[in-house]
Amino acid sequence: MTTERITLTINGTETTLDVPVRMTLADALREKARLTGTHVACEHGVCGACTVLVDGLAVRSCLMLAVQADGAEILTVEGLAPDGALSPLQASFRAHHALQCGFCTPGILTTMHALLTAEPDADEERIRDVLSGNLCRCTGYLPIVEAVLAARDSYRRTEETP
Amino acid sequence: MKLPNFDYACPTSLAEAIDLLARHDGDAKPISGGQSLMPMLAFRLAAPSLLVDLRLVPGLDRITVDESGVELGARVRWRDVEADERLARACPLLAAAIPHIAHYQIRNRGTIGGSLAHADPAAELPAVALACAAEIVIEGPDGRRVVAAQDFFLGPLTTALEPAELIVAVRFPPWPAARRHGFQEFSRRRGDFALAGVALFFDEESGLIGNAHVAGFGIGDVPQRLAGAEAELNGRAPTLETFAAAARAAAAEVAPQTDIHAEADYRRALLGTLTERTLAQAAGLGHAA
């Protein structure tokens, strides 16, 4: 099995990993970087659970080879709360009961973080449109939408986000 | 599922990429955004021995807008099209289709070239390319050639591309400012592949429709120009009565298959309804859902 060495920045830390070329970025984050906050479910780009930010853009990490991320900057759900304290978005999810089993939550948090960072004034329709790329089988989405709407203020105020 | 085993190359020139593909004689696949190929690998529907990553090949990510039309490099992503404000005027039908393409995260990586080469019968870009009479610029071991969209899509997931050929760009002809266009599709869930869809435009001269281009997708092996519907439109006034007649012609000239997602009769009726609504949308006559 062909293996390649890649260097990428994960949550602000430059990291060198030896990855089989067929390994997805999702698996490399979980198994090589030991960051298991990124969840893997469908493994073919339907569910959105594995969403991470690559160079600032929300992407499905199961639909990207780890070798393709050589040189990239990655932000995973762990990077949203680098000091262990919940980010405003995460705190809003908690306050609005926007998660139940929690399996989809990392992908939804990273997606919504990317959205609100780029579009802090996203309205409910835009949030729902973007959220369509993430499956949640517990909440019925209503509390997720409420949590994201309520978190917008924190993205408007702070130019600098993790 | 985990991906099958393969080797990986990341060439830094187009010539090197084509050479790698040629040396593997059909057993190598190019990859860029991977938004179609990665699921194919995960399902083991594709199991190439080599993936040739195009991410370092220069010149494939350009968007050119000038008097000869719009040229999109193969590696232009959906998000790049969304962000380029020139395209809303230079190729509004393409701009109208983008929000229907997959999901936010997919649009951040999915590419123009990938969508064309993958040739899913329900994909939006092939239908837009067909409606616009776009040209696909291809490079291979024997040099460059240009294939009309009409001749490019041969069947489900099958195109005129030879194994060692790469799409380098797609060209859309100039778009007259007064041209009318519409795009609609229906899927059960947002972002899913469409059960049927319509991409169309027409010009108006002295109150009559001319140059109607109507493409249906999701209703057969390949996107289809609906000549019967176009004939009902050309030379007639853009009224709801004309559009209803064109919709009947559209439904009559397609031969959708029954599959697990929808029955043939349902798809046929849906295409008729969408044709009528899309024409009304193009003409600004309301009743566009």
CSV table of N, CA and C in Angstrom, one decimal, chain A residues 5-87:
chain,number,residue,atom,x,y,z
A,5,ARG,N,3.9,11.1,2.9
A,5,ARG,CA,4.0,12.0,4.0
A,5,ARG,C,3.4,13.3,3.7
A,6,ILE,N,2.5,13.8,4.5
A,6,ILE,CA,1.9,15.1,4.3
A,6,ILE,C,2.1,16.0,5.5
A,7,THR,N,2.2,17.3,5.2
A,7,THR,CA,2.3,18.3,6.3
A,7,THR,C,1.1,19.2,6.2
A,8,LEU,N,0.3,19.4,7.2
A,8,LEU,CA,-0.8,20.2,7.2
A,8,LEU,C,-1.0,20.9,8.6
A,9,THR,N,-1.7,22.0,8.6
A,9,THR,CA,-2.0,22.6,9.9
A,9,THR,C,-3.3,22.3,10.3
A,10,ILE,N,-3.4,21.6,11.5
A,10,ILE,CA,-4.7,21.2,12.1
A,10,ILE,C,-5.0,22.0,13.3
A,11,ASN,N,-6.0,22.8,13.3
A,11,ASN,CA,-6.4,23.6,14.4
A,11,ASN,C,-5.2,24.5,14.9
A,12,GLY,N,-4.5,25.0,14.0
A,12,GLY,CA,-3.4,25.9,14.3
A,12,GLY,C,-2.0,25.3,14.5
A,13,THR,N,-2.0,23.9,14.6
A,13,THR,CA,-0.7,23.3,14.8
A,13,THR,C,-0.2,22.5,13.6
A,14,GLU,N,1.0,22.8,13.2
A,14,GLU,CA,1.5,22.2,12.0
A,14,GLU,C,1.8,20.7,12.4
A,15,THR,N,1.3,19.8,11.5
A,15,THR,CA,1.3,18.4,11.8
A,15,THR,C,1.8,17.6,10.6
A,16,THR,N,2.7,16.7,10.8
A,16,THR,CA,3.2,15.8,9.7
A,16,THR,C,2.6,14.4,10.0
A,17,LEU,N,2.0,13.9,8.9
A,17,LEU,CA,1.3,12.6,9.0
A,17,LEU,C,1.8,11.7,7.9
A,18,ASP,N,2.0,10.4,8.2
A,18,ASP,CA,2.2,9.4,7.1
A,18,ASP,C,0.9,8.7,6.8
A,19,VAL,N,0.4,8.9,5.6
A,19,VAL,CA,-1.0,8.4,5.3
A,19,VAL,C,-1.0,7.5,4.1
A,20,PRO,N,-1.7,6.4,4.1
A,20,PRO,CA,-1.9,5.6,2.9
A,20,PRO,C,-2.6,6.6,1.9
A,21,VAL,N,-2.2,6.5,0.6
A,21,VAL,CA,-2.8,7.4,-0.4
A,21,VAL,C,-4.3,7.2,-0.5
A,22,ARG,N,-4.8,6.1,-0.2
A,22,ARG,CA,-6.3,5.9,-0.4
A,22,ARG,C,-7.1,6.4,0.9
A,23,MET,N,-6.4,6.8,1.9
A,23,MET,CA,-7.0,7.2,3.1
A,23,MET,C,-7.7,8.6,3.0
A,24,THR,N,-9.0,8.7,3.4
A,24,THR,CA,-9.7,9.9,3.3
A,24,THR,C,-9.2,10.9,4.4
A,25,LEU,N,-9.4,12.2,4.2
A,25,LEU,CA,-9.0,13.1,5.2
A,25,LEU,C,-9.7,12.8,6.5
A,26,ALA,N,-11.0,12.4,6.4
A,26,ALA,CA,-11.7,12.1,7.7
A,26,ALA,C,-11.0,11.0,8.5
A,27,ASP,N,-10.6,10.0,7.8
A,27,ASP,CA,-9.9,8.9,8.5
A,27,ASP,C,-8.6,9.3,9.0
A,28,ALA,N,-7.9,10.1,8.3
A,28,ALA,CA,-6.6,10.6,8.7
A,28,ALA,C,-6.7,11.5,10.0
A,29,LEU,N,-7.7,12.3,10.0
A,29,LEU,CA,-7.9,13.1,11.2
A,29,LEU,C,-8.2,12.3,12.4
A,30,ARG,N,-9.0,11.2,12.2
A,30,ARG,CA,-9.4,10.4,13.3
A,30,ARG,C,-8.3,9.4,13.7
A,31,GLU,N,-7.7,8.7,12.7
A,31,GLU,CA,-6.9,7.6,13.1
A,31,GLU,C,-5.4,8.0,13.2
A,32,LYS,N,-5.0,9.0,12.4
A,32,LYS,CA,-3.6,9.4,12.4
A,32,LYS,C,-3.4,10.6,13.4
A,33,ALA,N,-4.3,11.6,13.3
A,33,ALA,CA,-4.1,12.8,14.2
A,33,ALA,C,-4.8,12.6,15.5
A,34,ARG,N,-5.6,11.5,15.6
A,34,ARG,CA,-6.3,11.1,16.8
A,34,ARG,C,-7.3,12.2,17.3
A,35,LEU,N,-7.9,12.9,16.3
A,35,LEU,CA,-8.9,13.9,16.6
A,35,LEU,C,-10.3,13.2,16.2
A,36,THR,N,-10.9,12.6,17.2
A,36,THR,CA,-12.1,11.8,16.9
A,36,THR,C,-13.4,12.6,17.0
A,37,GLY,N,-13.2,13.9,17.1
A,37,GLY,CA,-14.4,14.8,17.1
A,37,GLY,C,-15.1,14.8,15.7
A,38,THR,N,-14.3,14.6,14.7
A,38,THR,CA,-14.9,14.5,13.3
A,38,THR,C,-15.5,13.1,13.2
A,39,HIS,N,-16.8,13.1,12.9
A,39,HIS,CA,-17.5,11.8,12.9
A,39,HIS,C,-17.6,11.3,11.4
A,40,VAL,N,-17.6,10.0,11.3
A,40,VAL,CA,-17.7,9.4,10.0
A,40,VAL,C,-18.9,8.5,10.0
A,41,ALA,N,-19.8,8.8,9.1
A,41,ALA,CA,-21.1,7.9,9.1
A,41,ALA,C,-21.3,7.3,7.7
A,42,CYS,N,-21.7,8.1,6.7
A,42,CYS,CA,-22.1,7.4,5.4
A,42,CYS,C,-20.9,7.1,4.6
A,43,GLU,N,-19.8,7.9,4.7
A,43,GLU,CA,-18.6,7.7,4.0
A,43,GLU,C,-18.8,7.8,2.5
A,44,HIS,N,-19.8,8.4,2.0
A,44,HIS,CA,-19.9,8.7,0.6
A,44,HIS,C,-20.6,10.1,0.3
A,45,GLY,N,-20.4,11.0,1.3
A,45,GLY,CA,-20.8,12.4,0.9
A,45,GLY,C,-22.2,12.8,1.1
A,46,VAL,N,-23.0,12.0,1.8
A,46,VAL,CA,-24.4,12.3,1.9
A,46,VAL,C,-24.8,12.9,3.2
A,47,CYS,N,-24.1,12.5,4.3
A,47,CYS,CA,-24.7,12.9,5.6
A,47,CYS,C,-24.1,14.2,6.2
A,48,GLY,N,-22.9,14.5,5.8
A,48,GLY,CA,-22.3,15.8,6.3
A,48,GLY,C,-21.7,15.7,7.7
A,49,ALA,N,-21.7,14.5,8.4
A,49,ALA,CA,-21.2,14.4,9.7
A,49,ALA,C,-19.7,14.7,9.8
A,50,CYS,N,-19.0,14.5,8.7
A,50,CYS,CA,-17.5,14.6,8.7
A,50,CYS,C,-17.0,16.0,8.3
A,51,THR,N,-17.9,16.9,8.2
A,51,THR,CA,-17.5,18.2,7.7
A,51,THR,C,-16.5,18.9,8.5
A,52,VAL,N,-15.4,19.4,7.8
A,52,VAL,CA,-14.4,20.2,8.5
A,52,VAL,C,-14.1,21.4,7.6
A,53,LEU,N,-13.3,22.3,8.1
A,53,LEU,CA,-13.0,23.5,7.2
A,53,LEU,C,-11.6,23.2,6.6
A,54,VAL,N,-11.5,23.3,5.3
A,54,VAL,CA,-10.2,23.2,4.6
A,54,VAL,C,-9.9,24.6,4.0
A,55,ASP,N,-8.9,25.2,4.5
A,55,ASP,CA,-8.6,26.6,4.0
A,55,ASP,C,-9.8,27.5,4.1
A,56,GLY,N,-10.5,27.3,5.2
A,56,GLY,CA,-11.6,28.2,5.5
A,56,GLY,C,-13.0,27.8,4.9
A,57,LEU,N,-13.0,26.7,4.1
A,57,LEU,CA,-14.2,26.3,3.5
A,57,LEU,C,-14.7,25.0,4.0
A,58,ALA,N,-16.0,24.9,4.3
A,58,ALA,CA,-16.6,23.7,4.8
A,58,ALA,C,-16.6,22.6,3.7
A,59,VAL,N,-16.0,21.5,4.0
A,59,VAL,CA,-16.0,20.4,3.0
A,59,VAL,C,-16.3,19.1,3.7
A,60,ARG,N,-16.7,18.1,2.9
A,60,ARG,CA,-16.9,16.8,3.5
A,60,ARG,C,-15.6,16.1,3.5
A,61,SER,N,-15.1,15.8,4.7
A,61,SER,CA,-13.7,15.2,4.7
A,61,SER,C,-13.7,13.7,4.3
A,62,CYS,N,-14.8,13.1,4.1
A,62,CYS,CA,-14.8,11.7,3.5
A,62,CYS,C,-14.7,11.8,2.0
A,63,LEU,N,-14.9,13.0,1.4
A,63,LEU,CA,-14.9,13.1,-0.1
A,63,LEU,C,-13.6,13.8,-0.5
A,64,MET,N,-12.5,13.7,0.4
A,64,MET,CA,-11.3,14.3,0.0
A,64,MET,C,-10.2,13.3,0.5
A,65,LEU,N,-9.2,13.1,-0.3
A,65,LEU,CA,-8.1,12.3,0.1
A,65,LEU,C,-7.2,13.1,1.1
A,66,ALA,N,-6.6,12.4,2.1
A,66,ALA,CA,-5.7,13.1,3.0
A,66,ALA,C,-4.6,13.7,2.2
A,67,VAL,N,-4.1,13.0,1.2
A,67,VAL,CA,-2.9,13.5,0.4
A,67,VAL,C,-3.3,14.8,-0.3
A,68,GLN,N,-4.6,15.0,-0.6
A,68,GLN,CA,-5.0,16.2,-1.2
A,68,GLN,C,-5.0,17.4,-0.3
A,69,ALA,N,-4.9,17.1,1.0
A,69,ALA,CA,-4.9,18.2,2.0
A,69,ALA,C,-3.5,18.6,2.4
A,70,ASP,N,-2.5,18.0,1.7
A,70,ASP,CA,-1.1,18.4,2.0
A,70,ASP,C,-0.9,19.9,1.8
A,71,GLY,N,-0.4,20.6,2.9
A,71,GLY,CA,-0.2,22.0,2.8
A,71,GLY,C,-1.4,22.8,3.2
A,72,ALA,N,-2.6,22.2,3.5
A,72,ALA,CA,-3.8,22.9,3.8
A,72,ALA,C,-3.9,23.2,5.3
A,73,GLU,N,-4.8,24.2,5.5
A,73,GLU,CA,-5.1,24.5,6.9
A,73,GLU,C,-6.5,23.9,7.3
A,74,ILE,N,-6.5,23.1,8.3
A,74,ILE,CA,-7.7,22.3,8.6
A,74,ILE,C,-8.2,22.9,10.0
A,75,LEU,N,-9.5,23.0,10.0
A,75,LEU,CA,-10.2,23.3,11.3
A,75,LEU,C,-11.2,22.2,11.6
A,76,THR,N,-11.1,21.5,12.7
A,76,THR,CA,-12.0,20.5,13.1
A,76,THR,C,-12.9,21.0,14.2
A,77,VAL,N,-13.9,20.2,14.6
A,77,VAL,CA,-14.7,20.7,15.7
A,77,VAL,C,-13.9,20.9,17.0
A,78,GLU,N,-12.8,20.2,17.2
A,78,GLU,CA,-12.0,20.4,18.3
A,78,GLU,C,-11.4,21.9,18.3
A,79,GLY,N,-11.2,22.4,17.1
A,79,GLY,CA,-10.6,23.7,16.9
A,79,GLY,C,-11.5,24.8,17.2
A,80,LEU,N,-12.8,24.5,17.3
A,80,LEU,CA,-13.8,25.5,17.7
A,80,LEU,C,-13.7,26.0,19.1
A,81,ALA,N,-13.2,25.1,20.0
A,81,ALA,CA,-13.1,25.3,21.4
A,81,ALA,C,-11.7,25.0,21.9
A,82,PRO,N,-10.7,25.7,21.4
A,82,PRO,CA,-9.3,25.3,21.7
A,82,PRO,C,-8.9,25.3,23.2
A,83,ASP,N,-9.6,26.1,23.9
A,83,ASP,CA,-9.3,26.1,25.4
A,83,ASP,C,-10.2,25.3,26.2
A,84,GLY,N,-11.0,24.5,25.5
A,84,GLY,CA,-11.9,23.7,26.3
A,84,GLY,C,-13.2,24.3,26.6
A,85,ALA,N,-13.3,25.6,26.5
A,85,ALA,CA,-14.6,26.3,26.8
A,85,ALA,C,-15.4,26.3,25.5
A,86,LEU,N,-16.7,26.2,25.6
A,86,LEU,CA,-17.5,26.1,24.4
A,86,LEU,C,-17.5,27.5,23.7
A,87,SER,N,-17.4,27.4,22.3
A,87,SER,CA,-17.5,28.6,21.5
A,87,SER,C,-18.9,29.1,21.6
